[in-house]
Amino acid sequence: MAKSTSLYCRLVEGKELPAKDVSGSSDPYCVVKVDNEVVARTATVWRSLNPFWGEEFTLRLPSGFHSLTIYVLDEDTIGHDDVIGKVSLSHQQISAQLRGIDSWLSLVPVHPDQEVQGEIHLEVKMPEQGHPRVLRCHLIAARDLAPRDPSGTSDPFVRVSCCGHTQETAVIKKTRFPQWDEVLEFELAEDEPGDSMLSVEVWDWDIVGKNDFLGQVKICLDASGPMEGWFQLLPFPSSSEEPGGQLGSLRLTVRLLEDRVLPQHCYQPLIQLLAEPLHSPGQPAASTALAVLEEVTSGDSRQDVATKLVKIFLAQGLAVPFLDYIITRELTRTTDPNTLFRSNSLASKSVEQFLKAVGLPYLHAVLKPVVNRIFEEKKYVELDPCKMELSRGRRISFKGSLSEAQVRESSLELLQGYLGDMVDAIVGSVDKCPLLMRVAFKQLRRRVEERFPSPQHEALQSIGNLGLQPGKESWMAPLNTVLLPSITRVRAFLDSLIEVDSTQATAGEGMASVAPFSPSATIKEGFLHAREAEEPSLLPRFAFKKRYFWLSAQALSYSKSPECQEHSCIPVGHIRAVERVDEGTFPQPHVMQVVAQDGTGQLRTTYIQCKSAPELWQWLWALRQASSANEAMLPTCHPGTFRTARWTCCLQPNRAAAGCSRTHSAVALDEWSDPLDPAAAAQSLYGHLQRAGTRLWEVVAEPEGSVAMQSPELKLGGGAVAERLRAVLRDLDAAHEAFVRGDGVPNPPTATETDAATAT
């Protein structure tokens, strides 16, 4: 059984932020941090004190994480970005809210004394008897301390206080991973109370000015026996009330889900029950377990339930039948065709999640080249006269600021070119569209035509409102010269998407296990720079070589170019750690390391440099997810490199020394390209049905006089489904209880038992 901890975080918007720029505005963005690890960054909203982000993340975390912190910063083109404020939520605060947190929270200032991180390793021994009694505090090491110096390191020392006496260790220069191995002794008076406190403070030594605080630990001396271990460093208690509201506020949604995931065979009965109407389309739609699940799913949980159902049925090869089933139920309830798929229903959410799962790689492949070129060109484009900044037109001309007409003319020419390139890329991508999507689109159109066959409904779902709407944003009207001629081409493109014959359609229904989720499917690819750790003779700035990388569930491969036949390969199953490298270790920024075990059992490190911080995080998450099932992952590693006979991070001279920093293999960002995990998805649905409580049994009980009882479909099979659903949930309850008692979980059924259950 695996322990699963996931955190859903949606950064909605900010309001009344302070102005950080001379223009009287700010360019805010958010950085999300879990303990010491930066896990996500939003886009920057330019020139706004009331920004809207609307970005959401699902994080996989270790069960023992301490806190979630969201920093709001102002992006500056020159110099360092300005910190506006932060919102911090402890693990306890989040887990105390069973339905999660969804509210406006005031930003508080970021004080250096409060921004501590890392742990200290120490051992405390105090004899119960003897004269004199001597307390011995062994300061062993610290790790992941906050960088306080411009070099990205610190000069840490420890100050220990007990019973009115204070002692200090030596200063270890230029490291965030100091190794002291010093013992400080304190003689205790005979009448010293047993509940005295030992104060351990870590500081950064500065030759000029005052020392910087790095964190503290308080230990009560009444504990019996020696105390030894890694202790989290904590900030000083806040000495005053935070000025809530003066820095603006942040609206966010945070939900914590902690589950114990049983082996997959335990969930097979639940998955089979949910899949029954997909195998037997003639079964009354309202008398199924899927119908019950839909009925007990409220608005705030529909997206999560839809996501889990899509992932389960993709893994089962039943994605298209599932969408057909759920869309048919939606059409049956729809009387006005103009409201079709406009509600927050399970059907609309399931289609949305299906398109994300199957269609995102297609979307990226089609539009990424054009979007990348737009960003690389960095041309100023603005047609709205209310937002136009004439001074920025200097990028277009060296003759100073341009007139509004000149900026508009230049912007229009650029936009028309970009739009034309995008339309060309889209209409020419029929063959690139995944067959699974095309089959689903064909089925959707057929069901809509069956439900609304009248001629007046023919154009109802065509082109997604491609008709132009005059009067809205008149300054966009000049773009009609590109859009109007494109309507016919886009209509032809949409018609071509569903031109798949019955043979292709049948094949498409079984394609869920193929791209993008097969072991050989490419999860992520692109040009990066790589350097092997075993290249001591090369100068650092010449050691990184440009290589094209491919990541699948099986291997991380790279070669000189996408076309090159010779390539190096790191099997994903051999990966033991995927971690960031400290800035300053190499002249190049944005470096991570992949530590893998070779055929002889030796650990080999490959350093990979990315173009930007967002690209670094994306590769980190992808590699961690791909290797998440690996055993023997390293608990620690070195965030530096071994150079000039010592590690740059902890200064240890032994190349084989144990890692000085805790690894973060359990911290990852959920992506749609992640390998399918039906057991985790089924556990989530089981938890959802559990939380439905009495509402679940009200739906399946069918009391006399209820709306459900008035449905002849429910009378046919609802009772049988209810009893089977009760039995399935009861078995899962028993399996979880057995694990808690330490009895383990049931073994998978034998082939004979499976055949008997199927016959029944």
XYZ file of N, CA and C in Angstrom, residues 63-260:
594
model
N 4.234 13.088 2.816
C 3.205 13.235 3.848
C 3.647 14.130 4.992
N 4.957 14.281 5.183
C 5.440 15.079 6.309
C 5.789 16.503 5.967
N 5.229 17.073 4.872
C 5.589 18.452 4.540
C 5.066 19.395 5.633
N 5.717 20.549 5.777
C 5.404 21.459 6.881
C 4.486 22.613 6.481
N 4.761 23.242 5.339
C 4.002 24.451 5.025
C 3.965 24.724 3.531
N 2.951 25.489 3.151
C 2.801 26.005 1.790
C 2.889 27.518 1.871
N 3.775 28.118 1.080
C 3.940 29.570 1.081
C 3.823 30.093 -0.343
N 3.042 31.147 -0.507
C 2.860 31.772 -1.815
C 3.394 33.200 -1.715
N 4.415 33.490 -2.498
C 5.020 34.817 -2.535
C 4.464 35.573 -3.740
N 4.142 36.841 -3.536
C 3.751 37.709 -4.639
C 4.900 38.686 -4.879
N 5.390 38.731 -6.114
C 6.531 39.574 -6.464
C 6.186 40.480 -7.635
N 6.948 41.549 -7.749
C 6.825 42.477 -8.874
C 8.019 42.260 -9.797
N 7.738 41.907 -11.054
C 8.819 41.624 -11.989
C 9.427 42.928 -12.503
N 10.744 42.982 -12.487
C 11.481 44.142 -12.989
C 12.391 43.710 -14.128
N 12.425 44.524 -15.165
C 13.283 44.217 -16.310
C 14.752 44.349 -15.944
N 15.055 45.351 -15.103
C 16.430 45.604 -14.677
C 16.512 45.403 -13.164
N 17.519 44.683 -12.702
C 17.699 44.475 -11.266
C 16.851 43.327 -10.754
N 16.828 43.203 -9.425
C 16.090 42.119 -8.786
C 14.604 42.453 -8.712
N 13.776 41.401 -8.769
C 12.340 41.596 -8.608
C 12.030 41.998 -7.169
N 10.978 42.828 -7.011
C 10.583 43.306 -5.687
C 9.598 42.337 -5.052
N 9.791 42.040 -3.771
C 8.856 41.193 -3.039
C 7.720 42.067 -2.504
N 6.487 41.689 -2.833
C 5.322 42.446 -2.362
C 4.832 41.903 -1.024
N 4.697 40.620 -0.914
C 4.209 40.015 0.336
C 4.034 38.523 0.148
N 3.495 37.878 1.158
C 3.334 36.424 1.104
C 2.110 35.988 1.885
N 1.671 34.762 1.603
C 0.644 34.063 2.382
C 1.228 32.709 2.753
N 1.227 32.386 4.034
C 1.762 31.099 4.502
C 0.660 30.293 5.167
N 0.599 29.007 4.842
C -0.375 28.094 5.438
C 0.381 26.846 5.904
N 0.222 26.506 7.164
C 0.877 25.306 7.679
C 0.085 24.066 7.279
N 0.743 22.923 7.368
C 0.088 21.644 7.090
C -1.154 21.488 7.982
N -1.010 21.889 9.242
C -2.128 21.755 10.171
C -3.301 22.655 9.777
N -3.017 23.880 9.345
C -4.091 24.787 8.935
C -4.863 24.244 7.735
N -4.145 23.673 6.783
C -4.806 23.165 5.581
C -5.612 21.911 5.893
N -5.012 20.978 6.632
C -5.692 19.706 6.913
C -6.877 19.885 7.848
N -6.902 20.983 8.630
C -8.029 21.222 9.538
C -9.304 21.567 8.788
N -9.194 22.058 7.561
C -10.361 22.407 6.754
C -10.687 21.237 5.826
N -11.674 20.434 6.195
C -11.972 19.227 5.435
C -12.385 19.533 4.002
N -13.084 20.643 3.788
C -13.513 21.028 2.442
C -12.522 21.969 1.772
N -11.394 22.193 2.431
C -10.368 23.045 1.867
C -10.555 24.505 2.224
N -9.640 25.330 1.772
C -9.665 26.776 2.002
C -9.989 27.459 0.685
N -10.973 28.334 0.700
C -11.356 29.084 -0.494
C -11.766 30.479 -0.042
N -10.804 31.408 -0.011
C -11.106 32.728 0.537
C -10.022 33.731 0.151
N -10.283 34.997 0.514
C -9.281 36.052 0.389
C -8.400 36.034 1.628
N -7.089 36.043 1.427
C -6.141 36.067 2.536
C -5.220 37.270 2.376
N -4.999 37.995 3.475
C -4.169 39.202 3.423
C -2.697 38.840 3.265
N -2.010 39.595 2.426
C -0.569 39.427 2.287
C 0.136 40.050 3.482
N 1.182 39.390 3.945
C 1.960 39.912 5.072
C 3.371 40.185 4.580
N 4.111 41.071 5.280
C 5.475 41.396 4.836
C 6.400 40.190 4.918
N 7.441 40.235 4.129
C 8.469 39.196 4.141
C 9.661 39.728 4.926
N 9.824 39.249 6.178
C 10.929 39.665 7.036
C 12.065 38.651 6.925
N 13.305 39.110 6.790
C 14.424 38.165 6.693
C 14.492 37.193 7.863
N 14.179 37.660 9.078
C 14.252 36.781 10.243
C 13.170 35.701 10.228
N 12.133 35.906 9.409
C 11.072 34.909 9.310
C 11.321 33.926 8.166
N 12.211 34.296 7.236
C 12.464 33.456 6.054
C 13.607 32.486 6.331
N 13.342 31.517 7.165
C 14.359 30.523 7.505
C 14.001 29.202 6.847
N 14.984 28.361 6.681
C 14.764 27.047 6.091
C 15.878 26.116 6.535
N 15.667 24.838 6.302
C 16.701 23.856 6.585
C 16.546 23.162 7.929
N 17.516 22.310 8.222
C 17.497 21.488 9.428
C 18.892 21.456 10.038
N 18.925 21.155 11.338
C 20.197 21.011 12.029
C 20.244 19.632 12.684
N 21.406 18.992 12.590
C 21.609 17.668 13.162
C 22.391 17.825 14.461
N 21.759 17.442 15.574
C 22.448 17.586 16.861
C 22.061 16.453 17.802
N 22.864 16.312 18.839
C 22.620 15.311 19.874
C 22.835 15.967 21.232
N 21.878 15.753 22.131
C 21.946 16.354 23.464
C 21.965 15.232 24.502
N 22.946 15.276 25.413
C 23.044 14.306 26.496
C 23.136 15.051 27.821
N 22.310 14.637 28.785
C 22.339 15.267 30.105
C 22.219 14.185 31.172
N 23.236 14.001 32.017
C 23.173 12.974 33.061
C 22.125 13.335 34.108
N 21.408 12.311 34.600
C 20.394 12.566 35.619
C 21.032 12.787 36.992
N 22.202 12.198 37.201
C 22.853 12.323 38.503
C 24.317 12.683 38.296
N 25.008 12.899 39.423
C 26.427 13.218 39.369
C 26.684 14.666 39.735
N 27.881 14.929 40.117
C 28.256 16.304 40.479
C 29.670 16.568 39.988
N 29.869 17.569 39.182
C 28.779 18.391 38.638
C 28.081 17.680 37.475
N 26.836 18.110 37.204
C 26.116 17.587 36.042
C 26.530 18.412 34.820
N 26.940 17.730 33.773
C 27.413 18.418 32.566
C 26.518 18.043 31.382
N 25.908 19.049 30.801
C 25.097 18.850 29.592
C 26.019 18.949 28.377
N 25.939 17.978 27.509
C 26.765 17.975 26.303
C 25.869 18.112 25.068
N 26.144 19.146 24.295
C 25.392 19.393 23.055
C 26.348 19.190 21.879
N 26.092 18.131 21.126
C 26.951 17.785 19.987
C 26.332 18.393 18.719
N 26.971 19.433 18.173
C 26.516 20.066 16.932
C 27.188 19.342 15.776
N 26.422 18.564 15.035
C 27.005 17.712 14.001
C 27.046 18.428 12.648
N 25.880 18.845 12.151
C 25.827 19.448 10.822
C 24.507 20.177 10.643
N 24.379 20.881 9.533
C 23.114 21.490 9.115
C 23.008 21.346 7.604
N 21.790 21.462 7.089
C 21.612 21.327 5.642
C 20.485 22.235 5.144
N 20.628 22.614 3.892
C 19.623 23.431 3.202
C 19.358 24.758 3.907
N 20.400 25.371 4.461
C 20.223 26.675 5.100
C 19.907 27.742 4.055
N 19.283 28.827 4.498
C 18.963 29.918 3.586
C 20.247 30.621 3.145
N 20.355 30.972 1.866
C 21.529 31.739 1.421
C 21.382 33.197 1.834
N 22.360 33.738 2.530
C 22.284 35.119 3.006
C 23.315 36.031 2.326
N 24.295 35.447 1.641
C 25.341 36.246 1.005
C 25.091 36.340 -0.498
N 25.612 37.375 -1.150
C 25.414 37.527 -2.602
C 25.905 36.337 -3.413
N 26.838 35.570 -2.864
C 27.371 34.414 -3.587
C 26.396 33.247 -3.626
N 25.253 33.378 -2.910
C 24.294 32.278 -2.853
C 24.589 31.287 -1.756
N 25.519 31.625 -0.852
C 25.862 30.746 0.265
C 25.696 31.523 1.573
N 26.217 30.976 2.649
C 26.256 31.636 3.956
C 27.545 31.244 4.660
N 27.801 31.904 5.793
C 28.950 31.571 6.645
C 28.402 31.194 8.023
N 27.860 29.991 8.161
C 27.087 29.668 9.361
C 27.932 29.297 10.584
N 27.392 29.693 11.736
C 27.885 29.208 13.022
C 26.684 29.042 13.931
N 26.879 28.330 15.052
C 25.781 28.028 15.972
C 26.051 28.683 17.310
N 25.012 29.289 17.860
C 25.065 29.884 19.201
C 24.117 29.089 20.095
N 24.659 28.492 21.154
C 23.871 27.644 22.053
C 23.804 28.314 23.419
N 22.579 28.412 23.970
C 22.375 29.040 25.280
C 21.642 28.078 26.196
N 22.101 28.033 27.447
C 21.459 27.164 28.437
C 21.782 27.691 29.828
N 20.759 27.880 30.644
C 20.932 28.247 32.048
C 21.778 29.517 32.209
N 21.577 30.474 31.351
C 22.274 31.744 31.452
C 23.662 31.763 30.851
N 24.101 30.674 30.255
C 25.421 30.598 29.627
C 25.262 30.435 28.113
N 26.189 31.018 27.359
C 26.140 30.972 25.894
C 27.507 30.591 25.340
N 27.504 29.696 24.356
C 28.730 29.306 23.653
C 28.457 29.267 22.153
N 29.531 29.341 21.383
C 29.399 29.358 19.928
C 30.362 28.369 19.286
N 29.972 27.863 18.133
C 30.850 26.991 17.354
C 31.737 27.842 16.450
N 32.598 27.179 15.709
C 33.398 27.858 14.700
C 32.516 28.248 13.512
N 32.987 29.229 12.749
C 32.296 29.650 11.529
C 32.793 28.792 10.366
N 31.837 28.234 9.600
C 32.179 27.484 8.388
C 31.870 28.399 7.200
N 32.895 28.749 6.445
C 32.752 29.751 5.386
C 32.134 29.165 4.112
N 31.271 29.982 3.501
C 30.759 29.774 2.144
C 30.121 28.403 1.935
N 29.116 28.110 2.718
C 28.383 26.857 2.535
C 26.994 26.964 3.157
N 26.040 26.250 2.581
C 24.711 26.101 3.186
C 24.564 24.730 3.838
N 25.676 23.975 3.834
C 25.653 22.610 4.368
C 26.861 22.416 5.289
N 26.926 23.144 6.386
C 28.119 23.101 7.248
C 28.222 21.782 8.016
N 29.467 21.388 8.271
C 29.780 20.212 9.087
C 30.636 20.706 10.261
N 30.038 20.811 11.461
C 30.803 21.316 12.608
C 31.483 20.184 13.398
N 30.682 19.206 13.795
C 31.162 18.095 14.627
C 31.861 18.627 15.881
N 31.201 19.563 16.562
C 31.719 20.150 17.805
C 30.804 19.790 18.969
N 31.412 19.621 20.141
C 30.661 19.353 21.364
C 30.822 20.540 22.309
N 29.687 21.144 22.695
C 29.697 22.243 23.658
C 29.172 21.710 24.986
N 29.869 22.038 26.072
C 29.503 21.513 27.396
C 29.030 22.647 28.298
N 27.960 22.354 29.074
C 27.401 23.318 30.019
C 27.269 22.644 31.387
N 27.885 23.257 32.402
C 27.784 22.721 33.764
C 26.503 23.240 34.389
N 25.671 22.304 34.861
C 24.379 22.660 35.431
C 24.474 22.748 36.945
N 23.818 23.758 37.511
C 23.772 23.902 38.968
C 22.915 22.796 39.565
N 23.165 22.481 40.859
C 22.415 21.401 41.509
C 20.936 21.717 41.586
N 20.599 23.004 41.772
C 19.192 23.372 41.915
C 18.563 23.774 40.577
N 19.212 23.429 39.482
C 18.682 23.806 38.166
C 17.388 23.032 37.920
N 16.279 23.716 37.586
C 15.012 23.012 37.351
C 15.115 22.069 36.159
N 14.332 21.004 36.207
C 14.384 19.994 35.155
C 13.763 20.422 33.854
N 12.954 21.513 33.875
C 12.277 21.928 32.649
C 13.011 23.070 31.949
N 14.300 23.202 32.169
C 15.072 24.253 31.505
C 15.071 24.035 29.994
N 15.296 25.141 29.265
C 15.301 25.087 27.803
C 16.717 25.243 27.276
N 17.003 24.487 26.243
C 18.260 24.641 25.508
C 17.929 25.362 24.207
N 18.554 26.504 23.993
C 18.305 27.303 22.792
C 19.464 27.128 21.818
N 19.143 26.701 20.600
C 20.144 26.496 19.554
C 19.787 27.429 18.389
N 20.662 28.406 18.138
C 20.412 29.372 17.071
C 21.518 29.262 16.019
N 21.134 29.320 14.756
C 22.094 29.292 13.652
C 22.144 30.681 13.031
N 23.368 31.199 12.828
C 23.562 32.550 12.302
C 24.535 32.523 11.135
N 24.384 33.527 10.276
C 25.336 33.759 9.188
C 26.283 34.873 9.618
N 27.565 34.558 9.666
C 28.557 35.536 10.116
C 28.868 36.531 9.002
N 28.863 37.816 9.344
C 29.212 38.873 8.394
C 30.361 39.696 8.955
N 31.347 39.975 8.116
C 32.492 40.758 8.576
C 32.121 42.221 8.769
N 31.112 42.691 7.998
C 30.633 44.065 8.117
C 29.139 44.021 8.442
N 28.723 44.805 9.412
C 27.314 44.813 9.790
C 26.975 43.671 10.724
N 25.681 43.552 10.998
C 25.246 42.532 11.957
C 25.076 41.189 11.281
N 25.185 40.134 12.081
C 25.002 38.785 11.571
C 23.543 38.543 11.181
N 23.331 37.619 10.232
C 21.982 37.305 9.759
C 21.477 36.031 10.422
N 20.216 36.071 10.840
C 19.597 34.940 11.519
C 19.217 33.871 10.492
N 19.522 32.598 10.818
C 19.230 31.487 9.911
C 18.221 30.499 10.475
N 17.852 30.623 11.747
C 16.857 29.726 12.319
C 17.245 29.269 13.712
N 16.267 28.692 14.418
C 16.514 28.263 15.796
C 15.735 26.994 16.114
N 16.189 26.332 17.193
C 15.523 25.162 17.747
C 15.501 25.324 19.255
N 14.360 25.049 19.888
C 14.234 25.065 21.346
C 14.006 23.632 21.828
N 14.813 23.193 22.795
C 14.714 21.824 23.300
C 14.511 21.863 24.801
N 13.448 21.199 25.253
C 13.173 21.114 26.689
C 14.041 20.004 27.289
N 14.705 20.300 28.386
C 15.671 19.372 28.965
C 15.066 18.376 29.935
N 13.735 18.345 30.026
C 13.137 17.377 30.954
C 12.939 16.011 30.304
N 13.268 15.905 29.019
C 13.119 14.607 28.347
C 14.148 13.620 28.897
N 13.730 12.379 29.045
C 14.634 11.370 29.586
C 15.496 10.779 28.473
N 16.750 10.548 28.763
C 17.648 9.931 27.797
C 18.179 10.927 26.785
N 19.146 10.517 25.992
C 19.731 11.410 24.983
C 18.739 11.686 23.854
N 18.884 12.853 23.252
C 18.057 13.240 22.112
C 18.981 13.467 20.923
N 18.672 12.816 19.811
C 19.521 12.933 18.630
C 18.644 12.881 17.384
N 19.005 13.703 16.376
C 18.268 13.677 15.120
C 18.362 14.998 14.382
N 17.624 15.061 13.268
C 17.523 16.286 12.474
C 16.320 17.083 12.969
N 16.532 18.356 13.260
C 15.478 19.223 13.769
C 15.239 20.367 12.776
N 13.970 20.626 12.502
C 13.634 21.720 11.591
C 13.946 23.060 12.251
N 14.597 23.942 11.500
C 14.878 25.283 12.002
C 13.631 26.151 11.885
N 13.363 26.912 12.938
C 12.148 27.729 13.004
C 12.514 29.202 13.123
N 11.608 30.101 12.725
C 11.876 31.535 12.846
C 11.676 32.024 14.265
N 12.134 33.252 14.537
C 11.802 33.891 15.805
C 10.301 34.134 15.860
N 9.692 34.035 17.031
C 8.270 34.380 17.136
C 8.045 35.827 16.704
N 6.931 36.052 16.004
C 6.627 37.407 15.533
C 6.398 38.315 16.729
N 7.069 39.478 16.715
C 7.004 40.378 17.868
C 5.862 41.362 17.794
N 5.209 41.466 16.662
C 4.110 42.433 16.520
C 3.068 41.892 15.573
N 1.899 42.509 15.602
C 0.822 42.115 14.707
C 1.177 42.478 13.273
N 0.931 41.539 12.356
C 1.194 41.827 10.961
C 0.151 42.814 10.447
N 0.557 43.781 9.643
C -0.393 44.773 9.137
C -1.252 44.195 8.022
N -2.199 43.332 8.383
C -3.031 42.673 7.392
C -3.785 43.660 6.526
N -3.787 43.413 5.222
C -4.536 44.249 4.297
C -3.749 45.390 3.707
N -2.669 45.842 4.358
C -1.912 46.987 3.845
C -1.141 46.641 2.578
N -0.864 45.357 2.360
C -0.143 44.927 1.173
C -1.064 44.283 0.143
N -2.362 44.418 0.355
C -3.310 43.775 -0.535
C -3.629 42.367 -0.083
N -4.366 41.664 -0.890
C -4.768 40.307 -0.520
C -4.792 39.404 -1.741
N -4.844 38.134 -1.452
C -4.749 37.096 -2.476
C -5.920 36.145 -2.301
N -6.618 35.894 -3.400
C -7.712 34.923 -3.351
C -7.196 33.593 -3.868
N -7.332 32.549 -3.049
C -6.827 31.245 -3.460
C -7.696 30.132 -2.917
N -7.576 28.987 -3.568
C -8.250 27.765 -3.144
C -7.189 26.712 -2.890
N -7.241 26.087 -1.717
C -6.265 25.061 -1.354
C -7.016 23.876 -0.751
N -6.756 22.697 -1.281
C -7.354 21.474 -0.725
C -6.271 20.410 -0.573
N -6.297 19.721 0.540
C -5.331 18.659 0.817
C -6.048 17.320 0.809
N -5.499 16.377 0.075
C -6.077 15.039 0.029
C -4.995 14.035 0.391
N -5.203 13.335 1.491
C -4.254 12.312 1.939
C -4.950 10.960 1.888
N -4.414 10.061 1.079
C -5.029 8.760 0.851
C -4.026 7.642 1.054
N -4.551 6.485 1.428
C -3.771 5.254 1.369
C -4.271 4.483 0.163
